[in-house]
Coordinates of C-alpha atoms in Angstrom, one line a residue:
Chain H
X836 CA 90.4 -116.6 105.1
X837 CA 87.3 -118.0 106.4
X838 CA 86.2 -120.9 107.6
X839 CA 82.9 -122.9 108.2
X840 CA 81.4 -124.4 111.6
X841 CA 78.7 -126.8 110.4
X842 CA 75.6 -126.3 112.6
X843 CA 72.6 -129.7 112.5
X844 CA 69.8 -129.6 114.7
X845 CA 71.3 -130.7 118.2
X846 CA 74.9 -129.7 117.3
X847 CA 76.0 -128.3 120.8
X848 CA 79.6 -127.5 120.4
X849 CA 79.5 -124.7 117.4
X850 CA 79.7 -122.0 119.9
X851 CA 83.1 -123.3 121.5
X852 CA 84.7 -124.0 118.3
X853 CA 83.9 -120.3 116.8
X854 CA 85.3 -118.6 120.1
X855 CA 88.5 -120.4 119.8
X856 CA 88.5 -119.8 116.2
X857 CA 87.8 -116.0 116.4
X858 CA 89.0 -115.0 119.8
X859 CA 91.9 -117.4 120.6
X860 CA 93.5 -118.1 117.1
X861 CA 92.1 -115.0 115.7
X862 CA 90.7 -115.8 112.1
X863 CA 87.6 -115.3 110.5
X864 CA 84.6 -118.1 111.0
X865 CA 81.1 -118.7 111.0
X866 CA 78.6 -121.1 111.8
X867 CA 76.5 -122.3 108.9
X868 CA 73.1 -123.9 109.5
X869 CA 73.1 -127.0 107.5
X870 CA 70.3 -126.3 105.2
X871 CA 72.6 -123.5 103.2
X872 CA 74.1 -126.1 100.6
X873 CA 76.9 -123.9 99.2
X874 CA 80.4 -123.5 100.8
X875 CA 81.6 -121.1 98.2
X876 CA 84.2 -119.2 100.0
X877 CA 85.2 -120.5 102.5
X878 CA 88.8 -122.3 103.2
X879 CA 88.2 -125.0 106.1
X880 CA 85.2 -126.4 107.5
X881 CA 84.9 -127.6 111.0
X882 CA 82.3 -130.0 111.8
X883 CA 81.3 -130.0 115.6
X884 CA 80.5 -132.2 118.3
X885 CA 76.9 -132.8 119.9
X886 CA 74.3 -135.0 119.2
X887 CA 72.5 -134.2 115.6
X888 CA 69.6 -135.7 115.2
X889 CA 69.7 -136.8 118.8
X890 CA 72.0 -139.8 117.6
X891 CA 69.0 -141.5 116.2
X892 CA 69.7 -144.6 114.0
X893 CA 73.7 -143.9 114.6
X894 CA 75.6 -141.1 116.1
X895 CA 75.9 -139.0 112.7
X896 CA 74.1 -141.0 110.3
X897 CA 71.5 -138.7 109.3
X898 CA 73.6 -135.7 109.5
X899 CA 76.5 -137.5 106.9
X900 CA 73.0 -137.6 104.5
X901 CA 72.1 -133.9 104.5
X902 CA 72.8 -132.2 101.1
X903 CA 75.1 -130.2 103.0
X904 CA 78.1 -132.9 102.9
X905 CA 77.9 -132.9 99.4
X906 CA 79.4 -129.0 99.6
X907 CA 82.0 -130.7 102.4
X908 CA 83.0 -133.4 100.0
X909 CA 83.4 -131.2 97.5
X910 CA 85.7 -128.6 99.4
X911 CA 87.6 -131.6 100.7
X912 CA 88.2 -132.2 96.9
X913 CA 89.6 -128.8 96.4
X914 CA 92.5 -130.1 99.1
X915 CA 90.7 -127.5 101.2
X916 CA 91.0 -129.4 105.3
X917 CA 88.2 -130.7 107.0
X918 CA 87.6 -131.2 111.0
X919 CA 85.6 -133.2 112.3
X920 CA 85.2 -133.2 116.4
X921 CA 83.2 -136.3 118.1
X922 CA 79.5 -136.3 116.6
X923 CA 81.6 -134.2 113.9
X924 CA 84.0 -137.7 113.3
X925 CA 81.0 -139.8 113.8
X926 CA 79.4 -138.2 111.0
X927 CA 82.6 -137.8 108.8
X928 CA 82.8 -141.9 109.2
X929 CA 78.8 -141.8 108.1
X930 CA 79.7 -140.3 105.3
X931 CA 82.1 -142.2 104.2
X932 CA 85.1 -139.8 103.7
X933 CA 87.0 -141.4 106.5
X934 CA 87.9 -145.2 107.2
X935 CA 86.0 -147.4 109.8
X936 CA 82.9 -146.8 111.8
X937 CA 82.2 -145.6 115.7
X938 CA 80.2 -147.8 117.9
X939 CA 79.4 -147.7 121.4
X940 CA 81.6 -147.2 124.0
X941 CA 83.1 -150.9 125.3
X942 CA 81.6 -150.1 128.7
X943 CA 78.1 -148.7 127.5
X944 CA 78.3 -145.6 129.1
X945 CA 78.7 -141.7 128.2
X946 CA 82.5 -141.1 129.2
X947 CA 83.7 -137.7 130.2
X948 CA 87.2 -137.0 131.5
X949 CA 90.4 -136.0 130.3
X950 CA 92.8 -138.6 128.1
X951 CA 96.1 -138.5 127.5
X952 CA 97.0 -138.5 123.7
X953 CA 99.8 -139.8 121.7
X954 CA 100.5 -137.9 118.4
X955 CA 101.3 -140.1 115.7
X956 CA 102.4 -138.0 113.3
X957 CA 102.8 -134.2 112.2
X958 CA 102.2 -134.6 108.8
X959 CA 99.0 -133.7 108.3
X960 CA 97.7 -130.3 108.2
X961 CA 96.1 -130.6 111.9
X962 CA 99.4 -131.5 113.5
X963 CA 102.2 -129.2 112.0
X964 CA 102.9 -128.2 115.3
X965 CA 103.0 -131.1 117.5
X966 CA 106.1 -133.2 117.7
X967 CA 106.1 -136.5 116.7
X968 CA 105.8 -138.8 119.9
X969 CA 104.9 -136.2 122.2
X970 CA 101.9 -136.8 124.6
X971 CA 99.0 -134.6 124.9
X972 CA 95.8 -134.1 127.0
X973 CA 92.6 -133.5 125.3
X974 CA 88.9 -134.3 127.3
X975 CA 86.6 -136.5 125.2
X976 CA 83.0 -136.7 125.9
X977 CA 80.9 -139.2 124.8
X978 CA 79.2 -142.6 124.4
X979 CA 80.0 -143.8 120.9
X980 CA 83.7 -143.3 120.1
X981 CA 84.7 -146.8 119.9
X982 CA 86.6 -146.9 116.4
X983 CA 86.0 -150.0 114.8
X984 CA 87.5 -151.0 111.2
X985 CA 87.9 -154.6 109.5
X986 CA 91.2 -156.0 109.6
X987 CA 92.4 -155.0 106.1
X988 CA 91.7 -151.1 106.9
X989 CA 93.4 -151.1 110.0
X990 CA 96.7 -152.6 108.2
X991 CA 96.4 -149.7 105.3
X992 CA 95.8 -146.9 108.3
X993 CA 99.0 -148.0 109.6
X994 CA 100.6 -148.4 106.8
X995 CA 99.7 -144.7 105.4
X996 CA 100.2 -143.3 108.6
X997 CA 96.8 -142.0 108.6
X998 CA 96.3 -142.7 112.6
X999 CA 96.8 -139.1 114.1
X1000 CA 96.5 -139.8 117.9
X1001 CA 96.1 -142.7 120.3
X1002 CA 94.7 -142.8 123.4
X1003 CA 98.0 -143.6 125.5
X1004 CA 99.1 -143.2 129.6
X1005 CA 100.7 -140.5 130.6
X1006 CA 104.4 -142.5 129.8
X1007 CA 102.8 -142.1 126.3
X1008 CA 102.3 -146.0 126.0
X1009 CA 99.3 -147.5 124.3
X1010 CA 97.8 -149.8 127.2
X1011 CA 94.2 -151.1 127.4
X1012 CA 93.8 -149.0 130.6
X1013 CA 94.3 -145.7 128.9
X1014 CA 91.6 -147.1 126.2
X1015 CA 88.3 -144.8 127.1
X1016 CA 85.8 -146.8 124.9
X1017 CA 87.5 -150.2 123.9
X1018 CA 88.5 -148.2 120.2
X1019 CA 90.9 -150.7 118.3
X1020 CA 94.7 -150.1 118.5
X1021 CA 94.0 -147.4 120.5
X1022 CA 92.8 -145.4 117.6
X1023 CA 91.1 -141.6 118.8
X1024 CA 92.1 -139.9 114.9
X1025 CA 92.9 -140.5 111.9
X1026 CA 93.0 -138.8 108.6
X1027 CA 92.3 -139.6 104.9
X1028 CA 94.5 -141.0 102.4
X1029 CA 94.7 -137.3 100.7
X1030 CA 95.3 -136.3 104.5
X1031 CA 92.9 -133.3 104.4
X1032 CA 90.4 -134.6 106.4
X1033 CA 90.6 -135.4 109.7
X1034 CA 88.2 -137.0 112.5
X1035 CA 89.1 -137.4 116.3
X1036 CA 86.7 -138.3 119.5
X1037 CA 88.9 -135.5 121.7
X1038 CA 87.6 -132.0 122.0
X1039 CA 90.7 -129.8 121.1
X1040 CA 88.3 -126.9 121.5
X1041 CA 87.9 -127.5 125.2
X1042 CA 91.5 -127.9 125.6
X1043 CA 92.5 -124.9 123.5
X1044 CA 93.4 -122.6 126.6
X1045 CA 95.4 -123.0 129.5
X1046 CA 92.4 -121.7 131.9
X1047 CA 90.6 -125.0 130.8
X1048 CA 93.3 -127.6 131.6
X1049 CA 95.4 -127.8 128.8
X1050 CA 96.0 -125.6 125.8
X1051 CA 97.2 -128.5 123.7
X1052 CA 94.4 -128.7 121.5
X1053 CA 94.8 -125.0 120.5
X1054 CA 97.6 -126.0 118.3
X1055 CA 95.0 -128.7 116.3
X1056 CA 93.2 -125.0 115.0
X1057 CA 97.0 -123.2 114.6
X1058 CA 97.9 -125.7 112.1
X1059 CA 94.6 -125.9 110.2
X1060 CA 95.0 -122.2 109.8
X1061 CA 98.8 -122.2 108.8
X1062 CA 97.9 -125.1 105.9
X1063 CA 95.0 -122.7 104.8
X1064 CA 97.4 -119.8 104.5
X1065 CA 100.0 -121.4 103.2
X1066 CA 97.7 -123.4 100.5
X1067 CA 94.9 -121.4 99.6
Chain J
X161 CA 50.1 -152.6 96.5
X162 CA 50.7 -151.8 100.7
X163 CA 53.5 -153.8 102.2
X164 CA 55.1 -154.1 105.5
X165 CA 58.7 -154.9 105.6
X166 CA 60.5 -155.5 109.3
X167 CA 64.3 -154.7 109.2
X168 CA 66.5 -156.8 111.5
X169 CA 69.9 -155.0 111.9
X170 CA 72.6 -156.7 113.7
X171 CA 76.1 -156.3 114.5
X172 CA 78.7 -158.1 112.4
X173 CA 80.4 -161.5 114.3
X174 CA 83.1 -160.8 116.1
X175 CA 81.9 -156.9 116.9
X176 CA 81.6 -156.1 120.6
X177 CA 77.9 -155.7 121.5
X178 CA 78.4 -154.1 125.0
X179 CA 74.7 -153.8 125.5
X180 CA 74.3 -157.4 125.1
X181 CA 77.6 -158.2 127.8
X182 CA 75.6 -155.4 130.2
X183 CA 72.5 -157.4 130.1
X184 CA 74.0 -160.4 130.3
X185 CA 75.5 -159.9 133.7
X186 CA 72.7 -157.9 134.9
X187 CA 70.5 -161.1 134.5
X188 CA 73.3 -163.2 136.1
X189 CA 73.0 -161.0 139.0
X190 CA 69.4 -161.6 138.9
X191 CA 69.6 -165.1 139.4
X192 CA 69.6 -166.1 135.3
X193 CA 72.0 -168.2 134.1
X194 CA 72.0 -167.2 130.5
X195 CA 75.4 -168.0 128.0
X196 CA 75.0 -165.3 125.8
X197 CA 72.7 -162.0 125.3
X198 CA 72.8 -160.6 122.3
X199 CA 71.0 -156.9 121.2
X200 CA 68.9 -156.4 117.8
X201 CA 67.4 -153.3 116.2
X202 CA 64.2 -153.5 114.2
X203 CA 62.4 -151.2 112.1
X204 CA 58.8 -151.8 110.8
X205 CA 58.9 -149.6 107.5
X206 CA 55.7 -149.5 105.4
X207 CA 55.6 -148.5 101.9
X208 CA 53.6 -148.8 98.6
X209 CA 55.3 -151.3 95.7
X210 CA 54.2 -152.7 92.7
X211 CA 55.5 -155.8 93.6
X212 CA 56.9 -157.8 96.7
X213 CA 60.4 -157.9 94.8
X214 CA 60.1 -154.3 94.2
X215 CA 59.4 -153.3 97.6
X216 CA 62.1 -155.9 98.6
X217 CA 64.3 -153.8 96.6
X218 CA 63.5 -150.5 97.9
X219 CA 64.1 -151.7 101.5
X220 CA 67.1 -152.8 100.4
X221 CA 68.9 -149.3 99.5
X222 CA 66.6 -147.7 102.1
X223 CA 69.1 -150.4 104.2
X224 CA 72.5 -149.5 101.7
X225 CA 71.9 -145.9 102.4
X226 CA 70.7 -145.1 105.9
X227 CA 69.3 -147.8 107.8
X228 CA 72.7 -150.3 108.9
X229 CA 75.7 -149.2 108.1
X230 CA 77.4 -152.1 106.1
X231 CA 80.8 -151.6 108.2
X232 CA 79.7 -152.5 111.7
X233 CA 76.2 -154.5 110.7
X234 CA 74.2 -157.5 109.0
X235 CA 70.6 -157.4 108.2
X236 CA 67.5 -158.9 107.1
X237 CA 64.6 -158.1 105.3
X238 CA 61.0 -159.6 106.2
X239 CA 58.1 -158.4 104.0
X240 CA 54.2 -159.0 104.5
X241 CA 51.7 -157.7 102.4
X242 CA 49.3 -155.3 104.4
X243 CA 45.4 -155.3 103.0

């Protein structure tokens, strides 16, 4: 098994990811600088947080046009699972393989700090092994992670299930005071309708071992590489 | 021919524009009593055409595909002919 870390210019997080990846999970991974176009081989791809492009136009935009995402879309189509983390979910939205769009923070400022999740539910191949319900602590950091969607696409996210986790307080209820960024319903992940693909503003890389805070985000990259073993 | 086209992207009604809100209070503090602030982005793009319709055209995907994203934004398209 092996699996991809996207690298653009001004990614910042690729390092973070491959140590958990490699040293705390223990599975193979590289980082891929996005000018290689071919993904051949690999079983997951991870696509960091940072700031590619230096979030000109949109946070992600440019990166979701790189040739690239072409290879991503085309793994995705193989039922292989895709992760994107912050800038990673900003350009995953860009690109138009998730729902919805992210926009600037409610209170227009770069927000760092720990949040209290709620996970919404275990079937997808990120949350195997969460419990359904159960409240987790991930950090998010960053300035454009208000999800936004039209009416209609909310109502089918519910309805598919495809909201992962909501920001919630620590009595796991969804209140506008455990909102970070103003994100409607709440919303910090969802996945696709094929559920492979999967896009979050949390880090679970920087919550992925106990020395950090919280080792609850560990278990996001435990049962990406349980669905790859099982699947591929 | 050498046109000049000036992009006006906007958010969508109803979208929050927290930048605007900011601004707005900031100039109430100063004094300013404004009703509403609202925040634009605008691109000058040059660009050869054979036409003004073909160049409006162009602009237009240049818009579809990168410029606004057609979830969160409206825009508009102003062209001049440069000499």
């Amino acid at each position: 098994m092996k699996i991809a870390i996207l690298q653009f210019g001004g990614t910042n997080c690729d390092q973070d990811v491959l140590h958990v990846l490699k040293d705390v999970v223990g599975v193979d991974a590289e980082t891929v600088w996005y000018k290689q176009e071919d993904l051949t081989g690999f079983d997951g791809v991870v696509v960091p947080g940072g700031f590619s492009y230096g979030d000109y136009l949109r946070a992600g935009a440019i990166a979701a046009r790189t040739p690239i995402m072409n290879s991503v879309k085309k793994l995705a189509a193989e039922g292989k699972p895709v992760l994107g983390i912050c800038n990673g979910f900003q350009i995953l939205t860009e690109a138009r393989v998730l729902e919805g769009a992210l926009t600037t923070n409610e209170y227009p400022k770069f927000r760092c700090h720990w949040t209290n999740l709620r996970v919404e539910t275990v079937d997808t191949p990120f949350t195997s092994k969460f419990r359904k319900g159960e409240v987790i602590r991930m950090p998010i950091a960053h300035m454009e992670g208000q999800f936004y969607a039209e009416e209609k696409t909310l109502a089918e996210l519910d309805e598919n299930e495809q909201v992962v986790f909501r920001y919630v307080d620590e009595n796991g209820k969804v209140t506008d005071e455990a909102n970070p960024n103003g994100s409607l319903e709440n919303i910090a992940g969802i996945v696709n309708t094929s559920r492979n693909i999967f896009g979050l503003m949390p880090h679970p890389e920087r919550a992925s071992e106990s020395i950090l805070g919280s080792d609850d985000g560990l278990r996001v990259f435990e049962s990406m590489v349980d669905y790859i073993t099982e699947n591929f | 021919m050498q046109y000049q086209a000036t992009v006006r992207i906007e958010q969508k009604a109803g979208m929050l524009d927290p930048e605007g809100t900011t601004a707005k209070r900031a100039l109430g503090q100063l004094g300013y009593q404004v009703s509403n602030v609202k925040t634009a982005k605008l691109y000058e793009i040059v660009l050869e055409a054979e036409s003004v319709e073909i160049a409006n055209q162009k602009v237009d995907e240049m818009c579809q595909k990168l410029i606004a994203n057609p979830i969160i934004h409206n825009y508009t398209i102003d062209l001049k002919e440069l000499n």
